[in-house]
Structure formats: structure tokens, C-alpha cells
Short mmCIF file of C-alpha atoms and ligand atoms in Angstrom, two decimals:
data_model
loop_
_atom_site.label_atom_id
_atom_site.label_comp_id
_atom_site.label_asym_id
_atom_site.label_seq_id
_atom_site.Cartn_x
_atom_site.Cartn_y
_atom_site.Cartn_z
CA MET A 303 77.47 101.87 67.67
CA ASN A 304 80.40 99.55 68.34
CA GLY A 305 79.40 96.22 69.96
CA ASP A 306 77.84 96.88 73.42
CA ARG A 307 79.34 100.35 73.72
CA MET A 308 77.04 103.31 73.39
CA THR A 309 77.25 107.02 73.72
CA ASP A 310 75.93 108.62 76.96
CA ALA A 311 72.87 109.90 75.13
CA GLY A 312 72.32 106.45 73.66
CA GLU A 313 72.57 104.81 77.08
CA GLN A 314 70.11 107.25 78.55
CA ARG A 315 67.61 106.60 75.78
CA VAL A 316 67.83 102.82 76.22
CA SER A 317 67.48 103.14 79.98
CA LEU A 318 64.33 105.27 79.57
CA GLU A 319 62.89 102.85 77.03
CA ARG A 320 63.53 99.93 79.37
CA LYS A 321 61.98 101.75 82.34
CA ALA A 322 58.88 102.52 80.29
CA PHE A 323 58.72 98.88 79.25
CA TYR A 324 59.11 97.67 82.89
CA ASN A 325 56.34 100.05 84.00
CA LYS A 326 54.04 98.82 81.25
CA ILE A 327 54.47 95.13 82.05
CA ASP A 328 54.44 95.80 85.81
CA ALA A 329 50.76 96.74 85.57
CA ALA A 330 50.01 93.13 84.60
CA ASN A 331 52.33 91.60 87.24
CA CYS A 332 55.24 90.88 84.94
CA THR A 333 58.86 91.80 85.60
CA PRO A 334 62.16 91.34 83.70
CA LEU A 335 64.35 88.50 84.92
CA TRP A 336 67.54 90.10 83.61
CA GLU A 337 67.38 92.80 86.27
CA VAL A 338 67.48 90.22 89.09
CA LEU A 339 69.04 87.10 87.58
CA HIS A 340 72.38 87.35 89.35
CA SER A 341 70.89 88.05 92.77
CA LEU A 342 68.56 85.04 92.29
CA VAL A 343 71.00 82.51 90.91
CA THR A 344 74.07 83.19 93.00
CA VAL A 345 77.55 81.70 92.86
CA LYS A 346 77.17 80.45 96.44
CA PRO A 347 74.56 80.64 99.22
CA ASN A 348 73.60 84.22 99.92
CA THR A 349 71.92 83.74 103.27
CA PRO A 350 70.54 86.66 105.27
CA CYS A 351 71.17 84.50 108.37
CA LEU A 352 73.93 85.78 110.68
CA PRO A 353 76.02 83.97 113.29
CA TYR A 354 74.75 84.67 116.79
CA LEU A 355 74.98 83.32 120.33
CA TRP A 356 72.33 83.65 123.05
CA LYS A 357 73.91 83.43 126.53
CA TRP A 358 71.87 81.54 129.09
CA ALA A 359 72.87 84.16 131.69
CA THR A 360 71.11 86.80 129.57
CA VAL A 361 67.93 84.94 128.67
CA TRP A 362 67.26 83.07 131.93
CA PRO A 363 66.23 86.25 133.86
CA TRP A 364 63.98 87.21 130.91
CA LEU A 365 62.36 83.79 130.88
CA GLN A 366 61.61 84.20 134.59
CA GLU A 367 60.27 87.72 134.00
CA GLY A 368 58.03 86.34 131.25
CA GLY A 369 56.85 83.76 133.77
CA GLN A 370 55.53 86.61 135.96
CA LEU A 371 53.75 88.34 133.09
CA ILE A 372 51.67 85.54 131.60
CA THR A 373 50.69 81.98 132.49
CA ALA A 374 51.49 79.03 130.22
CA ARG A 375 47.76 78.43 129.79
CA GLU A 376 47.03 82.01 128.71
CA ALA A 377 50.05 82.16 126.42
CA GLU A 378 49.24 78.64 125.11
CA ARG A 379 53.01 78.32 124.68
CA ARG A 380 55.11 80.71 126.78
CA VAL A 381 58.19 80.96 124.63
CA LEU A 382 60.97 83.47 124.01
CA VAL A 383 61.65 83.21 120.30
CA LEU A 384 65.31 83.24 119.32
CA GLU A 385 65.21 85.46 116.27
CA ASN A 386 68.20 85.59 113.99
CA PRO A 387 69.61 89.16 113.89
CA GLY A 388 69.58 88.99 110.07
CA LEU A 389 65.93 87.88 110.03
CA ARG A 390 64.28 90.13 112.62
CA GLY A 391 60.50 90.15 112.53
CA GLN A 392 60.38 86.77 110.80
CA THR A 393 60.19 84.51 113.89
CA ARG A 394 63.01 82.30 112.76
CA VAL A 395 66.52 81.37 113.85
CA THR A 396 67.71 80.40 110.36
CA HIS A 397 66.04 80.96 107.00
CA SER A 398 64.31 77.57 107.27
CA LEU A 399 63.96 76.87 111.00
CA TYR A 400 62.45 78.22 114.17
CA ALA A 401 63.92 78.18 117.69
CA GLY A 402 62.40 79.23 121.00
CA LEU A 403 62.94 78.76 124.72
CA GLN A 404 59.82 77.45 126.42
CA LEU A 405 59.26 77.89 130.17
CA ILE A 406 56.88 75.74 132.22
CA LEU A 407 56.57 76.60 135.92
CA PRO A 408 55.63 74.06 138.58
CA GLY A 409 51.94 73.15 138.34
CA GLU A 410 51.45 74.73 134.91
CA VAL A 411 49.91 73.18 131.83
CA ALA A 412 50.44 74.14 128.18
CA PRO A 413 47.15 72.94 126.62
CA ALA A 414 46.84 70.22 124.00
CA HIS A 415 46.94 71.10 120.33
CA ARG A 416 48.31 69.68 117.11
CA HIS A 417 49.76 71.14 113.95
CA SER A 418 51.35 70.03 110.71
CA GLN A 419 54.69 71.47 111.80
CA SER A 420 57.06 68.99 113.44
CA ALA A 421 58.67 69.98 116.72
CA LEU A 422 61.69 68.89 118.68
CA ARG A 423 62.31 69.60 122.35
CA PHE A 424 65.78 69.71 123.76
CA ILE A 425 65.80 70.04 127.55
CA LEU A 426 68.12 72.76 128.85
CA HIS A 427 67.10 73.39 132.45
CA GLY A 428 65.23 71.62 135.23
CA GLY A 429 63.67 68.20 135.20
CA GLY A 430 60.47 66.33 135.77
CA ALA A 431 58.15 68.16 133.39
CA TYR A 432 56.30 65.98 130.92
CA THR A 433 54.97 66.12 127.42
CA THR A 434 52.18 63.87 126.25
CA VAL A 435 52.30 62.91 122.57
CA ASP A 436 49.18 61.19 121.21
CA GLY A 437 48.37 59.75 124.62
CA GLU A 438 51.94 58.68 125.47
CA LYS A 439 53.46 60.60 128.34
CA VAL A 440 57.19 61.13 128.79
CA THR A 441 59.00 62.83 131.63
CA MET A 442 61.84 65.02 130.42
CA ASN A 443 65.24 65.77 131.92
CA VAL A 444 68.26 67.87 130.95
CA GLY A 445 69.88 66.68 127.73
CA ASP A 446 66.90 64.60 126.61
CA PHE A 447 65.76 64.95 123.01
CA VAL A 448 61.99 64.59 122.52
CA ILE A 449 59.98 64.57 119.28
CA THR A 450 56.50 65.90 118.61
CA PRO A 451 55.71 64.44 115.16
CA SER A 452 53.62 66.36 112.65
CA TRP A 453 49.87 66.30 113.43
CA THR A 454 50.15 64.62 116.84
CA PHE A 455 48.34 66.09 119.84
CA HIS A 456 50.70 67.36 122.51
CA ASP A 457 50.33 69.04 125.88
CA HIS A 458 53.10 69.89 128.30
CA GLY A 459 53.00 70.12 132.09
CA ASN A 460 55.28 70.43 135.08
CA LEU A 461 54.62 68.27 138.13
CA SER A 462 58.06 68.99 139.63
CA ASP A 463 58.83 71.83 142.04
CA GLU A 464 61.26 73.68 139.78
CA PRO A 465 60.91 75.72 136.59
CA MET A 466 61.72 73.85 133.42
CA VAL A 467 63.08 75.26 130.17
CA TRP A 468 63.59 73.54 126.87
CA LEU A 469 64.63 74.56 123.40
CA ASP A 470 61.81 74.21 120.86
CA GLY A 471 62.94 73.55 117.29
CA LEU A 472 60.22 73.67 114.65
CA ASP A 473 60.13 73.53 110.86
CA LEU A 474 57.69 76.47 110.76
CA PRO A 475 59.38 78.39 107.90
CA ILE A 476 59.59 75.24 105.75
CA VAL A 477 55.89 74.46 106.21
CA GLU A 478 55.10 78.13 105.57
CA LEU A 479 57.14 78.09 102.35
CA LEU A 480 55.05 75.14 101.21
CA ASP A 481 51.73 76.63 102.40
CA ALA A 482 50.89 73.38 104.18
CA GLN A 483 49.96 74.67 107.65
CA PHE A 484 47.11 73.18 109.68
CA ARG A 485 46.34 73.39 113.39
CA GLU A 486 43.69 72.11 115.73
CA ASP A 487 43.03 72.52 119.44
CA GLY A 488 42.59 69.48 121.65
CA ALA A 489 39.17 68.62 123.09
CA SER A 490 40.60 69.26 126.57
CA ASP A 491 43.74 70.90 127.95
CA MET A 492 45.26 67.59 128.98
CA GLN A 493 45.06 64.41 126.96
CA LYS A 494 44.06 61.15 128.52
CA VAL A 495 47.29 59.30 129.19
CA GLU A 496 47.24 55.79 127.76
CA ARG A 497 50.92 54.95 128.19
CA SER A 498 53.67 56.48 130.27
CA SER A 499 57.45 57.02 130.29
CA GLY A 500 59.40 53.89 129.62
CA THR A 501 56.84 52.22 127.37
CA ASN A 502 58.04 54.11 124.30
CA LEU A 503 61.65 53.24 125.10
CA ALA A 504 60.77 49.60 125.69
CA ARG A 505 58.95 49.38 122.36
CA PHE A 506 61.45 51.14 120.13
CA GLY A 507 64.56 52.01 122.14
CA ASN A 508 66.37 48.66 122.11
CA THR A 509 66.96 48.08 118.37
CA MET A 510 63.73 46.06 118.46
CA LYS A 511 60.09 46.86 117.70
CA PRO A 512 56.75 45.30 118.55
CA VAL A 513 55.91 42.70 115.89
CA GLU A 514 52.51 44.32 115.32
CA TYR A 515 54.03 47.76 114.67
CA LYS A 516 52.95 49.49 111.43
CA ALA A 517 54.50 52.86 110.60
CA ARG A 518 51.98 55.72 110.39
CA SER A 519 54.51 58.33 109.28
CA ARG A 520 58.17 58.77 108.43
CA THR A 521 58.86 60.28 111.85
CA SER A 522 60.54 58.04 114.40
CA PRO A 523 58.08 56.06 116.56
CA LEU A 524 60.70 56.47 119.31
CA PHE A 525 60.10 60.00 120.52
CA TRP A 526 62.17 60.08 123.71
CA TYR A 527 65.96 59.85 123.51
CA PRO A 528 67.24 60.11 127.10
CA TYR A 529 70.55 61.91 127.60
CA GLU A 530 71.96 59.15 129.77
CA ARG A 531 72.09 56.77 126.80
CA THR A 532 73.40 59.36 124.33
CA ARG A 533 76.15 60.45 126.69
CA GLU A 534 77.21 56.90 127.43
CA ALA A 535 77.57 56.23 123.70
CA LEU A 536 79.63 59.38 123.17
CA GLU A 537 81.91 58.51 126.10
CA THR A 538 82.57 55.08 124.63
CA LEU A 539 83.36 56.60 121.22
CA ARG A 540 85.66 59.14 122.85
CA ASP A 541 87.58 56.29 124.51
CA GLN A 542 87.67 54.07 121.40
CA ASP A 543 87.90 56.29 118.32
CA ASP A 544 89.99 59.19 117.08
CA ALA A 545 88.07 62.45 117.12
CA HIS A 546 87.06 63.76 113.68
CA VAL A 547 89.18 66.81 112.80
CA CYS A 548 86.12 69.07 112.49
CA TRP A 549 83.38 67.72 114.73
CA GLY A 550 85.00 65.47 117.33
CA HIS A 551 82.66 62.54 118.04
CA LYS A 552 79.27 63.11 116.48
CA LEU A 553 76.14 60.98 116.35
CA GLN A 554 72.91 61.67 114.52
CA TYR A 555 69.56 60.68 115.98
CA THR A 556 67.75 58.12 113.83
CA ASN A 557 64.36 56.57 113.39
CA PRO A 558 65.32 53.14 114.80
CA VAL A 559 62.92 51.30 112.50
CA THR A 560 64.09 52.80 109.19
CA GLY A 561 67.58 54.04 110.07
CA ASP A 562 66.59 57.37 108.49
CA TRP A 563 66.41 60.75 110.20
CA ALA A 564 64.35 60.89 113.40
CA ILE A 565 62.27 63.78 111.95
CA PRO A 566 61.86 64.10 108.15
CA THR A 567 62.39 67.88 108.10
CA MET A 568 64.98 68.40 110.84
CA GLY A 569 68.27 66.57 111.31
CA THR A 570 69.31 66.24 114.94
CA PHE A 571 72.75 65.49 116.31
CA MET A 572 74.76 65.18 119.51
CA GLN A 573 78.53 65.53 119.59
CA MET A 574 81.33 65.42 122.11
CA LEU A 575 84.41 67.63 121.79
CA PRO A 576 87.28 66.29 123.91
CA SER A 577 88.94 68.69 126.34
CA GLY A 578 91.46 70.84 124.44
CA PHE A 579 89.85 70.04 121.06
CA ARG A 580 90.72 72.51 118.29
CA GLY A 581 88.57 71.75 115.28
CA LYS A 582 89.46 72.44 111.64
CA PRO A 583 87.20 74.77 109.61
CA TYR A 584 83.94 73.24 108.43
CA GLN A 585 81.16 74.55 106.22
CA SER A 586 77.89 73.05 105.01
CA THR A 587 74.76 74.32 103.31
CA ASP A 588 72.55 73.51 106.30
CA SER A 589 72.50 76.48 108.69
CA THR A 590 72.79 74.85 112.11
CA VAL A 591 71.47 75.64 115.58
CA TYR A 592 73.63 74.41 118.48
CA ALA A 593 72.63 74.04 122.13
CA VAL A 594 75.34 73.45 124.72
CA VAL A 595 74.72 70.68 127.24
CA GLU A 596 78.08 70.59 128.98
CA GLY A 597 81.48 72.23 128.75
CA ARG A 598 83.05 75.45 127.61
CA GLY A 599 84.70 76.56 124.42
CA ARG A 600 84.05 78.65 121.37
CA CYS A 601 82.81 78.66 117.85
CA VAL A 602 85.01 80.84 115.64
CA ILE A 603 83.13 82.16 112.63
CA ASN A 604 83.57 85.15 110.37
CA GLY A 605 86.63 86.24 112.37
CA GLN A 606 84.68 86.30 115.62
CA ALA A 607 84.66 83.94 118.60
CA MET A 608 81.30 83.01 120.09
CA GLU A 609 82.29 81.83 123.60
CA PHE A 610 79.93 79.10 124.74
CA GLY A 611 79.01 77.56 128.07
CA PRO A 612 76.19 75.32 129.36
CA LYS A 613 72.65 76.10 128.10
CA ASP A 614 73.85 78.66 125.54
CA VAL A 615 72.38 78.48 122.05
CA PHE A 616 74.21 79.58 118.90
CA VAL A 617 73.66 79.52 115.18
CA CYS A 618 76.05 78.95 112.25
CA PRO A 619 74.66 80.13 108.88
CA SER A 620 74.81 78.21 105.61
CA TRP A 621 78.21 77.87 103.95
CA MET A 622 80.10 80.07 106.45
CA PRO A 623 83.26 78.24 107.55
CA TYR A 624 83.53 77.80 111.33
CA THR A 625 85.67 75.99 113.86
CA LEU A 626 84.68 74.45 117.17
CA GLU A 627 87.06 74.55 120.12
CA ALA A 628 86.67 73.10 123.60
CA ASP A 629 88.56 74.21 126.70
CA GLU A 630 86.67 71.61 128.73
CA GLN A 631 85.11 68.45 127.35
CA SER A 632 81.92 69.71 125.71
CA VAL A 633 78.68 68.12 124.58
CA LEU A 634 76.65 69.92 121.92
CA PHE A 635 73.19 69.17 120.60
CA SER A 636 72.39 70.55 117.14
CA TYR A 637 69.67 70.61 114.50
CA SER A 638 69.38 71.74 110.90
CA ASP A 639 67.39 71.24 107.70
CA ARG A 640 69.90 68.68 106.39
CA PRO A 641 67.25 65.95 105.72
CA VAL A 642 65.31 68.32 103.45
CA GLN A 643 68.41 69.37 101.54
CA GLN A 644 69.56 65.78 101.14
CA ALA A 645 66.14 64.62 99.96
CA LEU A 646 66.34 67.30 97.26
CA ASP A 647 69.99 66.58 96.33
CA LEU A 648 71.02 70.05 97.50
CA TRP A 649 73.22 69.39 100.51
CA ARG A 650 76.94 70.13 100.36
CA GLU A 651 79.72 70.23 102.91
CA LYS A 652 83.39 71.23 102.71
CA PHE A 653 86.30 70.71 105.09
O1 LIG B 2153 55.03 73.44 122.08
O2 LIG B 2153 53.51 73.22 120.56
O3 LIG B 2153 57.89 77.15 120.49
O4 LIG B 2153 53.21 75.01 118.74
C1 LIG B 2153 56.10 77.18 118.96
C2 LIG B 2153 54.92 76.63 118.52
C3 LIG B 2153 56.19 75.54 120.70
C4 LIG B 2153 54.48 73.79 121.02
C5 LIG B 2153 56.72 76.62 120.06
C6 LIG B 2153 54.37 75.53 119.19
C7 LIG B 2153 55.01 74.99 120.28
#
């Protein structure tokens, strides 16, 4: 034999010997690393996640149809899950995150429960529904970002006369990966309301905090970020600053007390792309879910253009370069697992 080179017969013999060895160790739940090493430790992210865009015009009739088939109370949460085409059957929009569109019809209640998963709500359609988080009730309107921190009781209801739809973002796959799931039903469908809309904003929404405040978790104690304020900030930045070549004007939501992420597992952002904006290619290791608040444009990724308009949701997978373009001034909400990756020194970006 000369180095690694073998005769055909020699190769066949080695291959049979190895197979026999693999079979033998397989019986005791052992397996050879060398057969899988390069698919495990890859040169760059090898995500099964694919780019995809859900048009509001497509899903809105289905949400309404779902509304005829089951009540919010019976469903507990009446949600159309946005499942990534590369991850079908896994109830997730990226490898690490969940997304769904939740419908609440006038007069309906989604009963109180709590779970260790954190949730974000981003309001896409309608107004006047509420969510109560640990006894604090907030009314939600289009463009508002609302947090349900881990292990807080929450029930949702709609006292308005129009259907309401919001995007649910949860860290379900992350909590599943860590086998740290817990859930509990509330004692009654609706929690007793101790404080209402406005109180939360007054306590934490003015770069101040009550002197007696003691943090109970890393999640922001401010859990209602009204669109009005976010939009006003973005308009001022648009008028004052140059747009970033990739992302225009982009803000990240923070815990106002610590300055850290609003939710420890999910980074949340809002950005404005000026009319006519043509972004440069951008890539990062955090697969990102975008929801369109206003405007029209496209996300070009993998040689394809995902044309977006109001209330559409689209996803950009890890490390795939993409560009954002706006034909009209556009406002995009987004979320990703960036806080987790940064906490573990894993996050990278390139542009
Ligand atoms: O509103 O509590 O889309 O528990 C998925 C799981 C929403 C919620 C979802 C949930 C909720």
C-alpha cells in the first residue's frame, strides 16, 4: 500500500470492516464522529431555513376563515403558524424562533395562562384589543410592540368592534432546545386588572422609573412600546441623520432600566427606509423575521425579490446576504435571536 491509496479490493475490505464496526457500536448507542464531522462543524452556517414572504392578501382571508371554524376560547390561542418552508412540521419560522398570526374577534377572550417561553406581539391589523400581563392591561394598536415576559400570566381580549390581528413571536424552539418548558393555566379566563394602559408607560416609558422599583427579571418592565413614539423618533432621525447604507434608520427596543435588550432571548427592532432607498447587501448570523408596517419595496435575497407591502411578513435566513429596497418610505419591524448569539459570543455580521 502506498500512503492512503489502496486497491479496489482493499478499499472494499476496509469499508466492510468499518460497517461491521459501526453496527457493533451502534447497538450500544455509539457512532463514529468521522462520518459526520464535516456536516457538524461547517465552514459557515448551514441553515435549513429558507427565505420566504407571507402576503397579507393571502393570509387575511384564511385568518377570517379560521375565525369561523373555532372560537378563541376553544382554540386557547387562534393562530395561523408561519412555518418556514425549509422547516415544515416543526412549528417554527427560523431554526430558533416561532411566528404566528393571532386573530381576536370582537367580544372574544383568549384565556389566561403563563409559560416559560417569552412572547412578543406586534400589532398588524385593527385596534382596541387588549392584553393583560400580570394584572396590567394595555390596549394595543397597529405598530405597537408589546411584551409578554417569561412566566407572566396573560390573557387577550377584544372590546372593539373590529377583528384584530397581531404577529406573535416566541422563543419556543430555544426553550425546547434547552428542555426548560413550563406552562400553567390561569385560575380564571380573565385576570383581575390592577392597572391599566398608560400606567406602564408612565412608570417606565419616560427614561425614569419609580424609586421603589426592583427588577424581577431581565425582561423590560416596560412592556408596551406605542408606535406613535417609535415612528416619531424614526422621522426625526430620517430628517437629521444620513441613512445607513444597509438598514436605513434603525432602532432597537431596549429595557429602559438596563439599556439591554427588551427581551433576553429575542432582539426587536424598528427601521425606516427612506423613499427610493436602495440598500447594500447585508448578512448576519441571526435569521430575522420582518413585519411591514408601512410602505412598499422589496428584499432581494438569493437572486430573488420578495416584494413587500403593509402587513406582509418575511424571513431572511442566517448568513444569506440580502438587500432592502423601498419604493415608498417604509417602516419595518423585525426580531431575531441576536441577544442569545451575542450573550454566547457567536454573533457575526458582514456588509
Ligand atoms: O398568546 O400566549 O402564537 O402561548 C403561541 C403560543 C401565542 C399566547 C402563540 C402562545 C401564545
